[in-house]
Short mmCIF file of C-alpha atoms and ligand atoms in Angstrom, two decimals:
data_model
loop_
_atom_site.label_atom_id
_atom_site.label_comp_id
_atom_site.label_asym_id
_atom_site.label_seq_id
_atom_site.Cartn_x
_atom_site.Cartn_y
_atom_site.Cartn_z
CA MET A 7 -43.92 -4.70 -9.59
CA LYS A 8 -46.21 -5.93 -6.83
CA LEU A 9 -43.31 -7.70 -5.18
CA ARG A 10 -41.24 -4.58 -5.43
CA THR A 11 -43.97 -2.50 -3.81
CA LEU A 12 -44.27 -5.07 -1.06
CA ALA A 13 -40.51 -5.08 -0.50
CA ALA A 14 -40.46 -1.29 -0.37
CA GLY A 15 -43.38 -1.34 2.06
CA LEU A 16 -41.62 -3.80 4.33
CA LEU A 17 -38.49 -1.72 4.26
CA VAL A 18 -40.35 1.48 5.07
CA GLY A 19 -42.11 -0.39 7.88
CA ALA A 20 -38.78 -1.60 9.21
CA LEU A 21 -37.34 1.89 9.06
CA ALA A 22 -40.37 3.31 10.82
CA LEU A 23 -39.96 0.74 13.60
CA THR A 24 -36.27 1.55 13.93
CA ALA A 25 -37.01 5.27 14.07
CA CYS A 26 -39.74 4.76 16.70
CA GLY A 27 -37.31 2.82 18.83
CA LYS A 28 -34.82 5.65 18.81
CA GLU A 29 -36.96 8.69 19.28
CA GLY A 30 -35.03 11.93 19.38
CA SER A 31 -31.94 10.39 17.83
CA PRO A 32 -30.64 11.25 14.36
CA SER A 33 -33.22 9.72 12.06
CA SER A 34 -32.07 9.90 8.50
CA ALA A 35 -31.83 6.18 7.84
CA GLY A 36 -30.70 5.50 4.31
CA SER A 37 -29.45 9.03 3.87
CA PRO A 38 -25.82 10.07 4.14
CA VAL A 39 -26.66 13.08 6.34
CA SER A 40 -28.40 12.48 9.67
CA GLN A 41 -30.70 15.19 10.92
CA PRO A 42 -31.86 15.64 14.50
CA VAL A 43 -35.64 16.08 14.62
CA ALA A 44 -36.82 19.33 16.24
CA ALA A 45 -39.39 19.04 19.05
CA ASN A 46 -42.45 21.19 19.79
CA VAL A 47 -42.27 23.18 16.56
CA GLN A 48 -44.91 25.85 16.00
CA VAL A 49 -45.48 27.77 12.78
CA ALA A 50 -48.17 30.29 13.75
CA GLY A 51 -50.53 31.24 10.93
CA SER A 52 -49.47 28.47 8.53
CA PRO A 53 -52.44 26.54 7.08
CA THR A 54 -50.06 23.96 5.56
CA PHE A 55 -48.37 23.33 8.91
CA ASP A 56 -51.80 22.89 10.54
CA THR A 57 -52.68 20.26 7.91
CA MET A 58 -49.40 18.45 8.56
CA THR A 59 -50.09 18.50 12.29
CA GLN A 60 -53.57 17.01 11.84
CA ARG A 61 -52.20 14.34 9.49
CA GLY A 62 -49.17 13.60 11.65
CA ARG A 63 -47.09 13.26 8.50
CA VAL A 64 -45.53 15.48 5.86
CA VAL A 65 -46.10 14.95 2.14
CA ILE A 66 -43.20 16.22 0.05
CA GLY A 67 -43.27 16.48 -3.73
CA VAL A 68 -40.06 15.31 -5.41
CA LYS A 69 -38.53 13.84 -8.57
CA ASP A 70 -37.56 10.17 -8.47
CA ASP A 71 -35.49 9.71 -11.63
CA GLN A 72 -32.77 12.36 -11.28
CA PRO A 73 -29.60 10.73 -9.90
CA GLY A 74 -27.71 12.87 -7.37
CA LEU A 75 -30.77 15.11 -6.88
CA GLY A 76 -34.02 13.18 -6.43
CA PHE A 77 -33.73 9.47 -7.06
CA LYS A 78 -35.67 6.40 -5.94
CA ASP A 79 -33.82 3.08 -5.94
CA ALA A 80 -36.12 0.61 -7.70
CA THR A 81 -34.89 -2.30 -5.57
CA THR A 82 -34.81 -0.82 -2.08
CA GLY A 83 -37.42 1.92 -2.51
CA GLN A 84 -34.97 4.32 -0.85
CA TYR A 85 -34.77 7.94 -1.96
CA SER A 86 -31.45 9.75 -2.24
CA GLY A 87 -29.89 12.94 -3.56
CA PHE A 88 -29.32 16.60 -2.78
CA ASP A 89 -33.00 17.61 -3.16
CA ILE A 90 -34.09 14.65 -1.04
CA ASP A 91 -31.68 15.57 1.75
CA ILE A 92 -32.75 19.23 1.63
CA ALA A 93 -36.38 18.01 1.84
CA ARG A 94 -35.48 15.81 4.84
CA LEU A 95 -33.59 18.63 6.54
CA VAL A 96 -36.63 20.91 6.30
CA ALA A 97 -38.94 18.12 7.49
CA ALA A 98 -36.70 17.38 10.49
CA GLN A 99 -36.64 21.05 11.48
CA LEU A 100 -40.45 21.12 11.21
CA GLY A 101 -40.59 18.11 13.56
CA TYR A 102 -40.94 15.26 11.07
CA GLY A 103 -38.34 12.47 11.00
CA VAL A 104 -37.82 10.17 8.02
CA ASP A 105 -40.48 7.81 9.32
CA LYS A 106 -43.06 10.60 9.04
CA ILE A 107 -42.27 11.63 5.46
CA ASP A 108 -44.25 10.56 2.41
CA PHE A 109 -42.46 11.36 -0.84
CA LYS A 110 -44.75 11.92 -3.81
CA THR A 111 -43.36 11.99 -7.32
CA VAL A 112 -44.56 15.01 -9.25
CA PRO A 113 -43.22 15.75 -12.77
CA SER A 114 -42.23 19.26 -13.83
CA ALA A 115 -45.48 20.06 -15.65
CA ALA A 116 -47.69 19.14 -12.66
CA ARG A 117 -45.91 21.06 -9.88
CA GLU A 118 -48.03 24.20 -9.67
CA ASP A 119 -51.23 22.12 -9.69
CA ALA A 120 -49.97 19.69 -7.03
CA ILE A 121 -48.87 22.51 -4.72
CA SER A 122 -51.90 24.77 -5.17
CA ARG A 123 -54.33 21.86 -4.69
CA GLY A 124 -52.57 20.83 -1.48
CA GLU A 125 -51.54 17.41 -2.84
CA VAL A 126 -48.08 18.10 -1.40
CA ASP A 127 -47.13 20.24 1.61
CA TYR A 128 -44.00 21.47 -0.14
CA TYR A 129 -41.95 20.55 -3.19
CA VAL A 130 -38.20 20.01 -3.53
CA GLY A 131 -37.20 18.98 -7.05
CA THR A 132 -34.95 21.14 -9.28
CA TYR A 133 -37.72 23.76 -9.24
CA THR A 134 -36.58 27.08 -10.71
CA ILE A 135 -37.94 30.19 -9.00
CA ASN A 136 -39.49 32.55 -11.55
CA ASP A 137 -42.19 35.20 -11.76
CA LYS A 138 -44.58 33.15 -13.91
CA ARG A 139 -44.61 30.33 -11.33
CA LYS A 140 -44.93 32.86 -8.49
CA GLU A 141 -48.39 33.70 -9.86
CA ARG A 142 -49.54 30.26 -8.63
CA VAL A 143 -47.10 29.15 -5.90
CA SER A 144 -44.47 30.71 -3.66
CA PHE A 145 -40.86 29.75 -3.05
CA ALA A 146 -38.46 29.54 -0.13
CA GLY A 147 -34.80 29.68 -1.09
CA PRO A 148 -32.96 29.54 -3.37
CA TYR A 149 -31.00 26.62 -1.94
CA PHE A 150 -28.91 26.08 -5.10
CA VAL A 151 -28.29 27.73 -8.48
CA ALA A 152 -27.97 25.51 -11.55
CA GLY A 153 -27.67 26.52 -15.22
CA GLN A 154 -29.05 25.11 -18.48
CA GLY A 155 -26.68 22.73 -20.25
CA LEU A 156 -26.52 20.09 -22.99
CA LEU A 157 -26.17 16.31 -22.79
CA VAL A 158 -25.06 14.41 -25.91
CA ARG A 159 -23.77 10.99 -26.90
CA LYS A 160 -20.07 10.47 -26.28
CA ASP A 161 -19.25 10.40 -30.01
CA GLU A 162 -21.06 13.70 -30.78
CA SER A 163 -18.80 16.49 -32.04
CA ASP A 164 -21.18 18.96 -33.81
CA ILE A 165 -23.03 20.06 -30.68
CA THR A 166 -20.90 22.28 -28.48
CA GLY A 167 -23.30 24.99 -27.23
CA PRO A 168 -26.77 26.54 -27.64
CA GLN A 169 -25.85 28.12 -30.99
CA THR A 170 -25.13 24.69 -32.52
CA LEU A 171 -28.63 23.19 -32.09
CA MET A 172 -30.22 24.25 -35.42
CA GLY A 173 -31.30 21.19 -37.38
CA LYS A 174 -30.78 18.95 -34.34
CA LYS A 175 -33.48 17.06 -32.48
CA VAL A 176 -33.60 18.56 -29.00
CA CYS A 177 -35.36 16.77 -26.14
CA SER A 178 -36.57 18.27 -22.87
CA VAL A 179 -39.47 18.11 -20.43
CA THR A 180 -42.97 19.57 -20.67
CA GLY A 181 -43.45 22.59 -18.42
CA SER A 182 -39.73 23.11 -17.78
CA THR A 183 -37.80 26.37 -18.12
CA PRO A 184 -35.18 24.84 -20.47
CA ILE A 185 -37.74 23.74 -23.09
CA GLN A 186 -39.31 27.19 -22.88
CA ARG A 187 -35.91 28.79 -23.47
CA VAL A 188 -35.28 26.61 -26.55
CA ARG A 189 -38.62 27.82 -27.93
CA ASP A 190 -38.30 31.49 -26.91
CA GLN A 191 -34.77 31.80 -28.30
CA GLY A 192 -35.53 29.70 -31.40
CA LEU A 193 -32.48 27.53 -30.72
CA THR A 194 -33.81 24.85 -33.10
CA GLU A 195 -36.79 24.57 -35.44
CA PRO A 196 -40.14 24.00 -33.63
CA GLY A 197 -40.51 20.63 -35.41
CA ASN A 198 -37.21 19.47 -33.91
CA ILE A 199 -38.30 19.97 -30.31
CA VAL A 200 -39.22 16.67 -28.63
CA GLU A 201 -40.87 16.75 -25.22
CA PHE A 202 -41.64 14.19 -22.54
CA GLN A 203 -42.83 14.18 -18.92
CA THR A 204 -39.43 13.08 -17.54
CA TYR A 205 -35.77 13.54 -18.37
CA THR A 206 -35.23 9.77 -18.19
CA GLN A 207 -37.42 9.42 -21.28
CA CYS A 208 -35.26 12.01 -23.07
CA VAL A 209 -32.06 10.20 -22.05
CA ASP A 210 -33.48 6.91 -23.40
CA GLN A 211 -34.27 8.65 -26.69
CA LEU A 212 -30.73 10.02 -26.79
CA LEU A 213 -29.20 6.59 -26.22
CA ASN A 214 -31.49 5.13 -28.92
CA LYS A 215 -30.46 7.91 -31.33
CA GLN A 216 -34.03 9.19 -31.66
CA VAL A 217 -32.84 12.65 -30.54
CA ASP A 218 -29.45 14.37 -30.74
CA VAL A 219 -29.33 16.23 -27.45
CA VAL A 220 -31.08 16.55 -24.09
CA THR A 221 -31.24 19.98 -22.51
CA THR A 222 -31.99 20.94 -18.93
CA ASP A 223 -30.08 22.01 -15.80
CA ASP A 224 -26.40 20.99 -15.72
CA ALA A 225 -26.90 19.42 -12.28
CA ILE A 226 -29.48 17.00 -13.70
CA LEU A 227 -27.47 16.23 -16.84
CA LYS A 228 -24.28 15.52 -14.87
CA GLY A 229 -26.20 12.93 -12.89
CA TYR A 230 -27.16 11.04 -16.05
CA ALA A 231 -23.67 11.37 -17.55
CA SER A 232 -22.09 9.99 -14.38
CA GLN A 233 -24.31 6.91 -14.60
CA GLN A 234 -23.20 6.13 -18.17
CA PRO A 235 -19.84 7.86 -18.67
CA ASP A 236 -18.94 5.63 -21.63
CA GLN A 237 -22.03 6.70 -23.57
CA LEU A 238 -22.89 10.24 -22.50
CA LYS A 239 -21.20 13.60 -21.92
CA VAL A 240 -22.18 17.14 -20.90
CA VAL A 241 -20.85 19.77 -23.31
CA GLY A 242 -20.35 23.55 -23.36
CA GLU A 243 -20.94 26.30 -20.82
CA THR A 244 -24.24 26.73 -19.01
CA PHE A 245 -26.49 29.36 -20.61
CA SER A 246 -29.01 30.33 -17.93
CA GLN A 247 -29.39 30.74 -14.19
CA GLU A 248 -31.80 28.31 -12.52
CA PRO A 249 -32.21 29.21 -8.83
CA TYR A 250 -33.83 26.24 -7.10
CA GLY A 251 -36.63 27.03 -4.67
CA ILE A 252 -38.79 25.01 -2.31
CA GLY A 253 -42.26 25.36 -3.78
CA LEU A 254 -45.16 25.94 -1.43
CA ASN A 255 -48.67 27.31 -1.18
CA LYS A 256 -48.83 30.85 -2.52
CA ASP A 257 -50.62 32.25 0.52
CA ASP A 258 -48.55 30.52 3.19
CA ALA A 259 -46.10 33.31 4.04
CA ALA A 260 -45.60 31.86 7.55
CA LEU A 261 -44.29 28.54 6.22
CA ARG A 262 -42.15 30.29 3.63
CA GLY A 263 -40.54 32.39 6.37
CA LYS A 264 -39.99 29.33 8.56
CA ILE A 265 -38.37 27.32 5.74
CA ASN A 266 -36.13 30.27 4.87
CA ASP A 267 -35.04 30.39 8.52
CA ILE A 268 -34.30 26.65 8.39
CA LEU A 269 -32.24 27.08 5.21
CA GLN A 270 -30.34 30.08 6.60
CA ALA A 271 -29.42 28.11 9.72
CA ALA A 272 -28.21 25.21 7.55
CA TYR A 273 -26.12 27.63 5.47
CA ASP A 274 -24.60 29.13 8.62
CA ASP A 275 -23.82 25.94 10.56
CA GLY A 276 -22.37 23.93 7.67
CA THR A 277 -25.26 21.45 7.32
CA TRP A 278 -25.98 22.60 3.76
CA GLN A 279 -22.31 22.10 2.85
CA THR A 280 -22.29 18.59 4.32
CA ILE A 281 -25.43 17.69 2.37
CA TYR A 282 -23.99 19.12 -0.86
CA ASP A 283 -20.62 17.42 -0.44
CA ASN A 284 -22.33 14.06 0.17
CA THR A 285 -24.57 14.25 -2.89
CA LEU A 286 -24.14 16.62 -5.87
CA GLY A 287 -20.65 17.64 -4.77
CA LYS A 288 -19.44 14.11 -5.44
CA SER A 289 -19.46 15.00 -9.16
CA GLY A 290 -16.48 17.21 -8.40
CA SER A 291 -17.94 20.73 -8.72
CA PRO A 292 -17.57 22.68 -5.50
CA ALA A 293 -20.44 24.99 -4.44
CA SER A 294 -21.49 27.18 -1.55
CA PRO A 295 -24.99 28.21 -0.46
CA PRO A 296 -26.63 31.07 -2.41
CA ALA A 297 -28.14 34.16 -0.76
CA LEU A 298 -31.80 33.70 0.15
CA GLN A 299 -34.42 35.83 -1.61
CA ARG A 300 -36.76 36.91 1.16
CA TYR A 301 -40.03 38.41 -0.06
N1 LIG B 402 -35.06 23.83 -13.20
C1 LIG B 402 -35.83 23.72 -14.40
C2 LIG B 402 -37.30 23.91 -14.10
O1 LIG B 402 -37.69 24.08 -12.99
C3 LIG B 402 -35.60 22.41 -15.11
C4 LIG B 402 -35.61 21.18 -14.27
C5 LIG B 402 -36.99 20.59 -14.06
O2 LIG B 402 -37.75 20.43 -15.03
O3 LIG B 402 -37.28 20.26 -12.90
O4 LIG B 402 -38.10 23.91 -15.02
#
């Protein structure tokens, strides 16, 4: 573990040196999509942007165990995925290249706390926009719309949709919208709901036959299925709409407006499409950018 941390540190150091040497050039080392870094950015009236300026770095909350979305390679320490590239795009347009980004892993249940306490400047990690969360944080976006789905073992034939979960052990993550939906709609008995901090833990339980099904957004589940196609499959139609937002401080309307402008520009000039096609789109489902919800 220590060695790994050291190796990751060396790599980050090396990347930082490379980026310093090529100031103003595309600086998305390790990422499939290179982003030019904007110069002299101002976001008037944004306390978060002022904090970033003082620090000289941006701290972005992410997931690190969701392949295709937010994933950290244990060997190289490199982050990859659609959410990561959206996070980097926003950082670049705010003036922060990859060498000035600190990714911080924050699980679903801790997001509102991390954002409202200022532990992250913004959060990009399969974060559904909803009214309950808007009481504590605000959202730019959406930048993608997923839907709740089901992941089962390859040999499973009983589970085909949300109405087939009764009597089955259903795993999901604490503080997520999918686990809440299983409860609210009584899709299985309360005693059959198993919850963890991460979806990786649920997938391990599924492979070990401790649970029968993992439920969350289809985009997340497809990532796990594509890693172990001989053991896992996604079944049925999606049964919710999960618009992904960039979570940020509730009172920072200036930053929200700026990030929405950044997203709109990326929708219009094809950058979003390139990012999608290089990450999530590789699973074979085409998508186009959703309409922003300005508020
Ligand atoms: N998008 C859902 C949510 O925000 C599920 C994925 C997650 O837990 O990040 O709760």
